Short mmCIF file of N, CA and C in Angstrom, two decimals:
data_model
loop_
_atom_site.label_atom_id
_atom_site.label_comp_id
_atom_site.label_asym_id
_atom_site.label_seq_id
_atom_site.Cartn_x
_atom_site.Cartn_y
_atom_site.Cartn_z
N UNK A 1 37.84 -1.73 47.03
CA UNK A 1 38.06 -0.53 46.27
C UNK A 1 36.71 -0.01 45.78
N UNK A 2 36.48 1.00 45.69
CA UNK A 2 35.33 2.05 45.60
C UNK A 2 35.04 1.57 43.98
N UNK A 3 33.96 1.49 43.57
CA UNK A 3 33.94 1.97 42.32
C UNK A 3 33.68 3.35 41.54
N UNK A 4 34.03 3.82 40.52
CA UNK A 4 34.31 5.30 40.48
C UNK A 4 33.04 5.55 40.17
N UNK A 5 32.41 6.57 40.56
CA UNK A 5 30.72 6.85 39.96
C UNK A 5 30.82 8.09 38.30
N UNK A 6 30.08 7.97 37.93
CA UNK A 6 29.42 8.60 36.44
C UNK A 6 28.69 9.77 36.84
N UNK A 7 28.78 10.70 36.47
CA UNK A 7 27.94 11.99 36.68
C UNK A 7 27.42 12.75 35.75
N UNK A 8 25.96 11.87 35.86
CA UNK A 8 25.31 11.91 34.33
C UNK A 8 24.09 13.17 34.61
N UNK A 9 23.83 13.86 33.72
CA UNK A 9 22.91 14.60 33.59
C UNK A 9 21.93 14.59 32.08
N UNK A 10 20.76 14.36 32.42
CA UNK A 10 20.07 14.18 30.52
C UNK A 10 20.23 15.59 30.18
N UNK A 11 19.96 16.23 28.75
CA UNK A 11 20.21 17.04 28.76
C UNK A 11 18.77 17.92 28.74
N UNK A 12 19.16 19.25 28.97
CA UNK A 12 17.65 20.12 29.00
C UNK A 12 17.11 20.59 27.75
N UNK A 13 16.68 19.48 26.79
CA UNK A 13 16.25 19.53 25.53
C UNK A 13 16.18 18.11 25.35
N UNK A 14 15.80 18.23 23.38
CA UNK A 14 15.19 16.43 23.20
C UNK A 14 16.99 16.12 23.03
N UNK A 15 16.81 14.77 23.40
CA UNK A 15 18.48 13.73 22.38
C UNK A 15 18.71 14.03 21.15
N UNK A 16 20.05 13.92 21.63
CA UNK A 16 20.50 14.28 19.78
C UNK A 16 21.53 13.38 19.65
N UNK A 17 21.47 12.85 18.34
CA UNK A 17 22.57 11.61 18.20
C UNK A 17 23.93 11.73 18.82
N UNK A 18 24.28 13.48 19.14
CA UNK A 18 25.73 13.94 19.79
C UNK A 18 26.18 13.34 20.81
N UNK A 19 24.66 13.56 21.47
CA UNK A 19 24.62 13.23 23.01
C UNK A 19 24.79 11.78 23.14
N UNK A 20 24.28 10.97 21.79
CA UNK A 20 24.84 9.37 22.54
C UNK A 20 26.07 8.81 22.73
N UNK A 21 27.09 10.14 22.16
CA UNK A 21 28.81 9.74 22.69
C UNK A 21 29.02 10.19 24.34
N UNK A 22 27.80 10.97 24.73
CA UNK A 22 28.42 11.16 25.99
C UNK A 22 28.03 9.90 27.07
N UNK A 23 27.38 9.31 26.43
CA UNK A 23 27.21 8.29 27.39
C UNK A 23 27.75 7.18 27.55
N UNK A 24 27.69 6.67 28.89
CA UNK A 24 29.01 5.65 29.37
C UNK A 24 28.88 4.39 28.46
N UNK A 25 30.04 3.74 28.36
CA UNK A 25 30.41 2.49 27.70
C UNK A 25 29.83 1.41 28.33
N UNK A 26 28.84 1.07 28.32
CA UNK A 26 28.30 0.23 29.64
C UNK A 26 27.66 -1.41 28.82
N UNK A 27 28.07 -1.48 27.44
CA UNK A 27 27.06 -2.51 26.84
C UNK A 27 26.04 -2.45 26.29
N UNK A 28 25.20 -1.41 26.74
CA UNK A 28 23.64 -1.08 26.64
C UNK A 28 23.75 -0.33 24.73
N UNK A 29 22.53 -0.58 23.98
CA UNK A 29 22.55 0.53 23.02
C UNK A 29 21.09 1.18 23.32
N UNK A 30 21.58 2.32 23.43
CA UNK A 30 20.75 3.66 23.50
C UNK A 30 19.92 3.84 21.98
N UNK A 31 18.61 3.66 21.63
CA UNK A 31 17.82 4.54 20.75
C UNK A 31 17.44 5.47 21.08
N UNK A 32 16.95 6.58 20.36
CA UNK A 32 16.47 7.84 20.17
C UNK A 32 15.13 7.70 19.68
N UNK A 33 14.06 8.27 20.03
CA UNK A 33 12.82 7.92 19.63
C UNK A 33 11.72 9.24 19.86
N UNK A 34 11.74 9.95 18.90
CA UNK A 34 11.15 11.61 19.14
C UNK A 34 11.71 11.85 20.54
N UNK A 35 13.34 12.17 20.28
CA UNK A 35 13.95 13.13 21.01
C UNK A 35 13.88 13.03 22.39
N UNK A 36 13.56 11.30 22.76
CA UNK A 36 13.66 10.84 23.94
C UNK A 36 14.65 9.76 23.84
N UNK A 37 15.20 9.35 24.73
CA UNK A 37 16.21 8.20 25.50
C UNK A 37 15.42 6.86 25.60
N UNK A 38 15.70 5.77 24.78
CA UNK A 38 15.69 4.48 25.10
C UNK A 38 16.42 3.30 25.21
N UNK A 39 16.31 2.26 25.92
CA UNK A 39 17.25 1.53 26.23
C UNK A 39 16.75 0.03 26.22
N UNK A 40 16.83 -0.18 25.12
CA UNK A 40 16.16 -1.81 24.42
C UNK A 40 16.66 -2.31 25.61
N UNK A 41 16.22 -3.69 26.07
CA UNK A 41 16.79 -5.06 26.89
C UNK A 41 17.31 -5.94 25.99
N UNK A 42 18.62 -6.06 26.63
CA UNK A 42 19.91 -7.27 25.89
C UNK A 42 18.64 -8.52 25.43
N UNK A 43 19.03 -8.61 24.27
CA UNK A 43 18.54 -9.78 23.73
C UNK A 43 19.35 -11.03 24.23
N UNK A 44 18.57 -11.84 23.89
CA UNK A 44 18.77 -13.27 24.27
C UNK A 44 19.93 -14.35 23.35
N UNK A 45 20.01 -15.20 23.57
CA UNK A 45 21.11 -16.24 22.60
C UNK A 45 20.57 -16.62 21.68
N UNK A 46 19.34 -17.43 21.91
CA UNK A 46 18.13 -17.27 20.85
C UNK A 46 18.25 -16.55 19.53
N UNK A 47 17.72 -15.17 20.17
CA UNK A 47 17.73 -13.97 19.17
C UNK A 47 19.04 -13.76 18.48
N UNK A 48 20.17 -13.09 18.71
CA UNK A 48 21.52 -13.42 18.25
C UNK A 48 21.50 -14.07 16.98
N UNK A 49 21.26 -15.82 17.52
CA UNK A 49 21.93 -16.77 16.73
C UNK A 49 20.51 -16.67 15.62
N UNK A 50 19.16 -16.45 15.69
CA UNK A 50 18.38 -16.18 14.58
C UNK A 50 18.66 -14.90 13.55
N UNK A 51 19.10 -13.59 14.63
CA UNK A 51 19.54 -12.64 13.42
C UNK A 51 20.84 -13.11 13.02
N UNK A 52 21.87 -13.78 13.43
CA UNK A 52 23.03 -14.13 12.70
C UNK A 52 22.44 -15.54 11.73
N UNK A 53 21.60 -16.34 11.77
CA UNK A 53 21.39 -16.94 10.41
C UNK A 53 20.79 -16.19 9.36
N UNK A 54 19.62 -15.26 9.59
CA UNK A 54 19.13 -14.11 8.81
C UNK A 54 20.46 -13.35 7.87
N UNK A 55 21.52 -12.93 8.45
CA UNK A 55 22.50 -11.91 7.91
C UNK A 55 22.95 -12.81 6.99
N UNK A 56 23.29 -14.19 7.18
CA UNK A 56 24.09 -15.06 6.49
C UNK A 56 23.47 -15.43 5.58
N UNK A 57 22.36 -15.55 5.46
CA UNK A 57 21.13 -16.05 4.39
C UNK A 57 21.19 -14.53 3.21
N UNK A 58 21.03 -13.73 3.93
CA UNK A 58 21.14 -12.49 3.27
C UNK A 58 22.75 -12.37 2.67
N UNK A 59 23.45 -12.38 3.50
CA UNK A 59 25.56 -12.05 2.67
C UNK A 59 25.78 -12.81 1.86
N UNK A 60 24.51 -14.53 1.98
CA UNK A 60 25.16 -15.48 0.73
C UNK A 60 24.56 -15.23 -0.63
N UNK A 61 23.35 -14.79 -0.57
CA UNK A 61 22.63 -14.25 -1.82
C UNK A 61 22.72 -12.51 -2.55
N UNK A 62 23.89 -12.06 -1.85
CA UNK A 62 24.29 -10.25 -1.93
C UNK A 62 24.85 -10.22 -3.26
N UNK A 63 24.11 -9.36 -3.97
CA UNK A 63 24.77 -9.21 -5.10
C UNK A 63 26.29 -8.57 -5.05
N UNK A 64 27.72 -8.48 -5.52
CA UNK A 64 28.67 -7.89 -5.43
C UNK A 64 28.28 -6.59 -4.90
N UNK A 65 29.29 -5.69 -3.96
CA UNK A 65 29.05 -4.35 -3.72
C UNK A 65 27.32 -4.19 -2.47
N UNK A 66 26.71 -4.78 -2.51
CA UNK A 66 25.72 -4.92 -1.65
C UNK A 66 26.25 -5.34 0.14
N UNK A 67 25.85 -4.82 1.07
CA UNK A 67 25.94 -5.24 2.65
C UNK A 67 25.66 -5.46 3.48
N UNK A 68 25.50 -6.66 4.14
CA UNK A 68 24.35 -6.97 5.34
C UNK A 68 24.97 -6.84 6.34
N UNK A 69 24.90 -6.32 7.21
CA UNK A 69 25.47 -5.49 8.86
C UNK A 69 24.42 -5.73 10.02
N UNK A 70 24.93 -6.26 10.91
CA UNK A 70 24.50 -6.69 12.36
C UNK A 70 24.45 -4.89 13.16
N UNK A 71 23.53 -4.67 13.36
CA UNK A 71 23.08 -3.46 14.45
C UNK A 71 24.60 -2.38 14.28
N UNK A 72 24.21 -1.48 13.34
CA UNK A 72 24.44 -0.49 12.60
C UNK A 72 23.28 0.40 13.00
N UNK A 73 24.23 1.40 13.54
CA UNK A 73 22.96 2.61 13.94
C UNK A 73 21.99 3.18 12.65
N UNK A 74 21.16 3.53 12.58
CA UNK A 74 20.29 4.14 11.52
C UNK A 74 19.72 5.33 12.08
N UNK A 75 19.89 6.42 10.89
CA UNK A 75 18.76 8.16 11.28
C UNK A 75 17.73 7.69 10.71
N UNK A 76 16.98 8.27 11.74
CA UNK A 76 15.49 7.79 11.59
C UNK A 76 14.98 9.41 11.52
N UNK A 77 13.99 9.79 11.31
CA UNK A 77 13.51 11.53 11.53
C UNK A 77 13.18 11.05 13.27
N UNK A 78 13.63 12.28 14.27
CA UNK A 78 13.54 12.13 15.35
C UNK A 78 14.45 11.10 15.90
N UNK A 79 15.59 10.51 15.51
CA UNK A 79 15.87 10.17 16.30
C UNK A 79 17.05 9.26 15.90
N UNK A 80 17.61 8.35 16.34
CA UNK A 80 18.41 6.90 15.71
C UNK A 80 18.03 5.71 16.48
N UNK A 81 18.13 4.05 15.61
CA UNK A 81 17.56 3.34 15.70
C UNK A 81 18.97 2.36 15.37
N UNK A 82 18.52 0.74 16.14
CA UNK A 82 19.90 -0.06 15.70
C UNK A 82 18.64 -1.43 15.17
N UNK A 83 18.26 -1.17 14.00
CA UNK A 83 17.78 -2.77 13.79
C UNK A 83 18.69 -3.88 14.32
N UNK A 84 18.21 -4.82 14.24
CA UNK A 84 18.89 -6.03 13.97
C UNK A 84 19.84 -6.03 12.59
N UNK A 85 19.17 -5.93 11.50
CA UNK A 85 20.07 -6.35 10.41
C UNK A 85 19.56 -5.39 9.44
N UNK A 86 20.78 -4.61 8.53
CA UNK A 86 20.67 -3.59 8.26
C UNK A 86 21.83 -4.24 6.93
N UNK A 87 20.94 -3.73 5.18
CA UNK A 87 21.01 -3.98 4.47
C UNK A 87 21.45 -2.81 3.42
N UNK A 88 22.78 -2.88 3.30
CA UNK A 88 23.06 -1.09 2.93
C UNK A 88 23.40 -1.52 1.47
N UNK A 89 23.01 -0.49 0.34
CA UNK A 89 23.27 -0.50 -1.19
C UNK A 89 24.80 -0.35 -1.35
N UNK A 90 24.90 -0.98 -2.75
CA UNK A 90 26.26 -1.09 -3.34
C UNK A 90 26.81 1.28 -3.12
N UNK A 91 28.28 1.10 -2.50
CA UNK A 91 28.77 2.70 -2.36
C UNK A 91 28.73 3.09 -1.04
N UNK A 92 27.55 2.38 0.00
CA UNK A 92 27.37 3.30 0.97
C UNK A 92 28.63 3.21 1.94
N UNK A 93 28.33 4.70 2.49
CA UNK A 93 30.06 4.56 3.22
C UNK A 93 30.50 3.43 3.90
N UNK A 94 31.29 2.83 4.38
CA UNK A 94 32.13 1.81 5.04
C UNK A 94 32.38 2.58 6.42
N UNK A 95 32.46 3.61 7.03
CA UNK A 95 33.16 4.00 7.85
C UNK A 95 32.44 5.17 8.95
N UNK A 96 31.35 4.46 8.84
CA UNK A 96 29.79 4.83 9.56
C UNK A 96 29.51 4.68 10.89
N UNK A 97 29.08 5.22 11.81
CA UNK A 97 28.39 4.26 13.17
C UNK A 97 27.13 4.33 12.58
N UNK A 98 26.26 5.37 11.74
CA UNK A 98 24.57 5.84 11.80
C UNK A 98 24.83 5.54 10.42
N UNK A 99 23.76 4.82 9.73
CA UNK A 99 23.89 4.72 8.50
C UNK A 99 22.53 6.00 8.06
N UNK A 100 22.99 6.65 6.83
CA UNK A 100 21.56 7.35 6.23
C UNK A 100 20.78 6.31 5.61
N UNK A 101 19.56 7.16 5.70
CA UNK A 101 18.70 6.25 5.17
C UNK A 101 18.61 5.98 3.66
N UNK A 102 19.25 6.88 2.81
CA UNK A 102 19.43 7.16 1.42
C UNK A 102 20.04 5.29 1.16
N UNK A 103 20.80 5.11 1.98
CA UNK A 103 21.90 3.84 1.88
C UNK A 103 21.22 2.97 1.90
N UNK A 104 20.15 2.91 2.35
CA UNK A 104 19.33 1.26 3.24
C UNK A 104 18.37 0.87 2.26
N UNK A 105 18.73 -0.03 1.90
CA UNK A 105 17.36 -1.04 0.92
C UNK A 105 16.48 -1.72 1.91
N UNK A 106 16.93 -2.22 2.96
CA UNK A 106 15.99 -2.92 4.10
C UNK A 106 16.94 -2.72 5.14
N UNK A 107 15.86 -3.20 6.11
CA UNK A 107 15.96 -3.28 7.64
C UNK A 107 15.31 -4.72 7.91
N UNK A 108 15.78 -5.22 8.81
CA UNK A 108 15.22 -6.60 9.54
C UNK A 108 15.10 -6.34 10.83
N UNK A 109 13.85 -6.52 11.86
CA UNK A 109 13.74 -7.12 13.53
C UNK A 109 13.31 -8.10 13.59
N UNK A 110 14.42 -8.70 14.45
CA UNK A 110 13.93 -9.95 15.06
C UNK A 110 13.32 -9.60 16.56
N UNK A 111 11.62 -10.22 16.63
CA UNK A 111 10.91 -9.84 17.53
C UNK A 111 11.41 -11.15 18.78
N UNK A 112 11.47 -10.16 19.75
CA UNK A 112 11.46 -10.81 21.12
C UNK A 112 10.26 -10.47 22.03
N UNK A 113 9.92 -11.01 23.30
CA UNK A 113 9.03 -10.24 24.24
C UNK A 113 9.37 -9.25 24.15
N UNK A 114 10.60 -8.54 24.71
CA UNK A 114 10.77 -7.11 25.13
C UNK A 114 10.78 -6.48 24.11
N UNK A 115 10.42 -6.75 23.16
CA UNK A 115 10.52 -5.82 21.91
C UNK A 115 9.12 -5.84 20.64
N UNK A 116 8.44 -6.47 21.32
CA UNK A 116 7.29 -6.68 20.25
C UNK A 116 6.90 -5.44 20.21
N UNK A 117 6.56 -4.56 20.93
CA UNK A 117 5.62 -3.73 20.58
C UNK A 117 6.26 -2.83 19.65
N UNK A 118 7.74 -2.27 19.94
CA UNK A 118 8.40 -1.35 19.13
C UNK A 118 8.22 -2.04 17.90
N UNK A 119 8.85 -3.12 17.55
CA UNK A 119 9.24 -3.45 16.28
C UNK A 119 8.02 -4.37 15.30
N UNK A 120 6.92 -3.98 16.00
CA UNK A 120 5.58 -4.03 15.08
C UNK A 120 4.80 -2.30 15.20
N UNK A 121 4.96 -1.91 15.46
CA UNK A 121 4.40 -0.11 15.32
C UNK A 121 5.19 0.68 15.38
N UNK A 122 6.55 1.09 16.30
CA UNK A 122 7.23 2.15 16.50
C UNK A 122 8.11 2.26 15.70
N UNK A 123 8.55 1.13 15.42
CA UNK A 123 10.02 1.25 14.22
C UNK A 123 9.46 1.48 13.08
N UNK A 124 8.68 0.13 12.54
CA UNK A 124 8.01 0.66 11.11
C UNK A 124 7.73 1.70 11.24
N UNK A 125 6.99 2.62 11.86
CA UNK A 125 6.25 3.96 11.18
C UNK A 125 7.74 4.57 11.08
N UNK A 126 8.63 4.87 12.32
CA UNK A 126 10.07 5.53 11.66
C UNK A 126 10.67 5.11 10.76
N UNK A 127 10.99 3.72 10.64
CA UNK A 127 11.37 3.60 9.40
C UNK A 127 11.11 4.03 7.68
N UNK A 128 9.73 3.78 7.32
CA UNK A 128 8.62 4.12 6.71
C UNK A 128 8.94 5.69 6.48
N UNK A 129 8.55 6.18 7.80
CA UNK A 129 8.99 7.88 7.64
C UNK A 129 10.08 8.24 6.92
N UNK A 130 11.15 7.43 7.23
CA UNK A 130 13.02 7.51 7.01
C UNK A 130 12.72 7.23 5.54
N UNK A 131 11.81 6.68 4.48
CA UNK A 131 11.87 6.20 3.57
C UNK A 131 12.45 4.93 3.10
N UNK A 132 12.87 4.31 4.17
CA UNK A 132 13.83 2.80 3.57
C UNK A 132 12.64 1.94 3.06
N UNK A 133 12.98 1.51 1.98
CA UNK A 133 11.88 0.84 0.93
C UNK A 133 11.83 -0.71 1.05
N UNK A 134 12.11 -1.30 2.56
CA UNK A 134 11.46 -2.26 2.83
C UNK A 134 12.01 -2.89 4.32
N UNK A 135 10.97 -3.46 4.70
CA UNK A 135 11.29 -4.02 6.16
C UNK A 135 11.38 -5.43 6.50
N UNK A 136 11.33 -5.90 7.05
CA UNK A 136 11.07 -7.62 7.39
C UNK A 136 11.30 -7.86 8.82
N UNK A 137 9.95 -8.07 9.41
CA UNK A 137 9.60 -8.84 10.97
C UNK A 137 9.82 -9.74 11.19
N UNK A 138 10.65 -10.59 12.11
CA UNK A 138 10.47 -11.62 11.66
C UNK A 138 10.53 -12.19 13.48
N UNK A 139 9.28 -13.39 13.33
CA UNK A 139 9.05 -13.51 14.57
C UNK A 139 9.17 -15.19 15.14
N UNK A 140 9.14 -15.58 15.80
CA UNK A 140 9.35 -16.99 16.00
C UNK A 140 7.57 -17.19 16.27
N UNK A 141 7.14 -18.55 15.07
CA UNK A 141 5.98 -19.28 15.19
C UNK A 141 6.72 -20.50 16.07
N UNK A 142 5.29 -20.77 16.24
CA UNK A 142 4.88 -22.16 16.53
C UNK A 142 6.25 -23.80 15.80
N UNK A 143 6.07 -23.70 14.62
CA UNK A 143 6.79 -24.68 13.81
C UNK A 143 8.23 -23.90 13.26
N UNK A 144 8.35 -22.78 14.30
CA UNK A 144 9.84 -22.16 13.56
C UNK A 144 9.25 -20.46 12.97
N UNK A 145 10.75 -20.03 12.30
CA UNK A 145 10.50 -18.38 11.92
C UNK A 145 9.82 -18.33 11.65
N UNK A 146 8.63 -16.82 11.35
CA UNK A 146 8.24 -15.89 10.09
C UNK A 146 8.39 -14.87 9.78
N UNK A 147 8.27 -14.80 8.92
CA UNK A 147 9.16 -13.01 7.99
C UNK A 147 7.74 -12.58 7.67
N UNK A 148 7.79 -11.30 8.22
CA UNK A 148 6.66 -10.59 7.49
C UNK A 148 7.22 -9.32 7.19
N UNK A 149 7.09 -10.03 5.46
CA UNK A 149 7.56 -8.59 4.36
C UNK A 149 6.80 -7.48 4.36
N UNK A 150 7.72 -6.49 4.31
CA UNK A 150 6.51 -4.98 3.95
C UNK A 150 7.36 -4.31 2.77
N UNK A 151 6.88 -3.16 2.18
CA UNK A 151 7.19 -2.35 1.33
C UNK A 151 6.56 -1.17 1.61
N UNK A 152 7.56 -0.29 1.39
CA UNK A 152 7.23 1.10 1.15
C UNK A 152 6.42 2.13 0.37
N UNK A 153 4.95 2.18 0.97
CA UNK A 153 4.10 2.69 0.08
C UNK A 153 3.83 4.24 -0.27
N UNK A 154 4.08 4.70 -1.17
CA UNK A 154 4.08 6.38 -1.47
C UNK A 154 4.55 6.78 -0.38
N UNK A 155 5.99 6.34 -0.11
CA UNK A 155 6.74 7.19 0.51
C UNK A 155 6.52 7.28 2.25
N UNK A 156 5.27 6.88 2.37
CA UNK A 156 4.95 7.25 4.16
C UNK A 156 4.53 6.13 4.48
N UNK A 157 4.20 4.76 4.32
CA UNK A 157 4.22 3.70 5.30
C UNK A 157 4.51 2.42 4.31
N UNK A 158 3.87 1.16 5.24
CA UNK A 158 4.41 0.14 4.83
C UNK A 158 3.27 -1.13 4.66
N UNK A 159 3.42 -1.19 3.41
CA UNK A 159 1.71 -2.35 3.53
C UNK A 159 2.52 -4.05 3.51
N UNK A 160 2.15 -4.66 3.45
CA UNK A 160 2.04 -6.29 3.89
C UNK A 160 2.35 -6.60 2.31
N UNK A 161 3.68 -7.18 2.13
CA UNK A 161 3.62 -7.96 0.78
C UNK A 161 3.48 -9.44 1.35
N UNK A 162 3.40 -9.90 2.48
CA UNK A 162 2.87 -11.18 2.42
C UNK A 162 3.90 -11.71 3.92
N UNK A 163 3.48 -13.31 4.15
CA UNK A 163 4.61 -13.91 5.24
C UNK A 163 4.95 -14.70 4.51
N UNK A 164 6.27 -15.17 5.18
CA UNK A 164 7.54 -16.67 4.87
C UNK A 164 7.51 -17.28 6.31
N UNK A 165 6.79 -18.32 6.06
CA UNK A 165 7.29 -19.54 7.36
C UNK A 165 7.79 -20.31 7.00
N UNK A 166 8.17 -21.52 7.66
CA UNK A 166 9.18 -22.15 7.47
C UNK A 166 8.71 -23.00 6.52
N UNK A 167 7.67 -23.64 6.53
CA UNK A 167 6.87 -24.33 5.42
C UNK A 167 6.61 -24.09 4.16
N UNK A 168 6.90 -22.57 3.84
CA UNK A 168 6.67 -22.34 2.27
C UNK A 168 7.50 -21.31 2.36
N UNK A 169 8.96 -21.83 1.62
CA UNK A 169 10.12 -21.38 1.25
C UNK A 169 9.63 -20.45 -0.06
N UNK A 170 9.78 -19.11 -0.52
CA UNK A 170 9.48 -18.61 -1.30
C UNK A 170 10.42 -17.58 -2.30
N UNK A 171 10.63 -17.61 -4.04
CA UNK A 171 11.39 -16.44 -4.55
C UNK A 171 10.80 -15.21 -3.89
N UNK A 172 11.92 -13.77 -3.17
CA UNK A 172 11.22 -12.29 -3.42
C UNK A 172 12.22 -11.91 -3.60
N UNK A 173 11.30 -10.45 -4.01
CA UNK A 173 12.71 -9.30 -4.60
C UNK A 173 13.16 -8.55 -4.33
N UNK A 174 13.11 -8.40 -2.73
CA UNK A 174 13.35 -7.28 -1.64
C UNK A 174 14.87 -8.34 -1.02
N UNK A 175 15.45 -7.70 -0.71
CA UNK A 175 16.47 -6.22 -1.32
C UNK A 175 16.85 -6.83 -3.02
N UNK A 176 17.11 -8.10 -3.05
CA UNK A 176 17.10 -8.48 -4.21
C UNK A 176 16.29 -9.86 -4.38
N UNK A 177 16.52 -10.51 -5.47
CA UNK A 177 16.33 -12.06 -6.03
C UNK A 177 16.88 -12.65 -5.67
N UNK A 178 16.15 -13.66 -4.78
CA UNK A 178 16.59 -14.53 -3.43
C UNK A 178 15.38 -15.30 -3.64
N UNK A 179 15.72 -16.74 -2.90
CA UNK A 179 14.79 -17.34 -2.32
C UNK A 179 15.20 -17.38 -0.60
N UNK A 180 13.51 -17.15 0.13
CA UNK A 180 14.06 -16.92 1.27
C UNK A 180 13.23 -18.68 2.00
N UNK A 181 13.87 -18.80 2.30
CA UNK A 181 13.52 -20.30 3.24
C UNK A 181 13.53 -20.76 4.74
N UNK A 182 12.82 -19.62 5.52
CA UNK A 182 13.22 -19.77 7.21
C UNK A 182 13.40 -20.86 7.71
N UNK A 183 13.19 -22.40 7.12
CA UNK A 183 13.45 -23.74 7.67
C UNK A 183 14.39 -23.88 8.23
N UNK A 184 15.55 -23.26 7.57
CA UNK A 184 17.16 -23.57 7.63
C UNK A 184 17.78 -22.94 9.08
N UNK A 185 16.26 -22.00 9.40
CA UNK A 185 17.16 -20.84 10.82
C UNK A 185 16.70 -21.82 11.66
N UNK A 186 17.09 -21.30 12.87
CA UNK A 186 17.14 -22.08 14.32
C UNK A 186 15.40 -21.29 15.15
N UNK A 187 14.79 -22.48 15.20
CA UNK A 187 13.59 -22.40 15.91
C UNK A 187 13.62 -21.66 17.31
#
């Protein structure tokens, strides 16, 4: 039996979040990135099971009304974006695919090969742009995770509040008062 073909056309202008309903159900998530088409590579089991200890580390320390969400679309200026883990304030709607950025206390990437470069320059600066008032990289060392915290500086980027490896478990106060301890995630 034939398989049925798709008869896709991009459109003759930049992407617009509209346009990512017209596209086929295929698995893939589509970002938007100044009004161009991108198409991250499926992460690994690895990755997964590190952003699912991240979310859990984060949902067990959530203050009431606070929400940690697994790849939740985000408006970015120019475009939409699916972090990894997406940290929405006590109110924000429930009934979202794109979260605003008004909603987001943080964002988390977990860096892979196929993704280092975005999610050390391309995301932060959109993000940053979007105003969400804090980020966290977090990359696999040598002896296990690291988180590298940022914050939102006057509004347009993001300076270095410091790293968390697995070795020095530390209190911070992004999104809230937590101790964060990468030992506990999966190397």
């Amino acid at each position: 039996m034939a398989r049925p073909t798709y008869e896709w056309r991009p459109p003759e202008r930049s992407w617009r979040e509209q346009d990512l309903l017209d596209l086929p159900e295929d698995g893939n998530r589509y970002e938007i990135i100044d009004g161009s088409l991108h198409v991250p590579p499926p992460a690994g089991p690895d990755h997964h099971e590190l952003a699912d200890d991240i979310r859990m580390a984060l949902r067990q320390t959530a203050p009431d009304g606070w929400r940690v969400i697994r790849e939740i679309g985000v408006r970015v200026p120019g475009g939409n974006l699916f972090p990894d883990i997406t940290v929405l304030k006590p109110g924000a709607p429930r009934d979202r695919m794109w979260a605003d950025p008004a909603n987001i206390a943080l964002v988390v990437e977990v860096e892979s090969p196929n993704s280092r470069r975005h999610d050390r320059f391309t995301k932060p600066a959109l993000y940053a742009e979007a105003a969400i008032p804090a980020y966290w990289r977090v990359e696999r060392g040598d002896f296990g995770p690291v988180v590298y915290r940022y914050e939102l500086v006057k509004g347009v980027h993001y300076d270095l509040l410091g790293t968390v490896g697995p070795d020095d478990p530390v209190a911070v106060g992004e999104p809230w008062s937590m101790r964060l301890d990468p030992s506990v995630w999966p190397r």
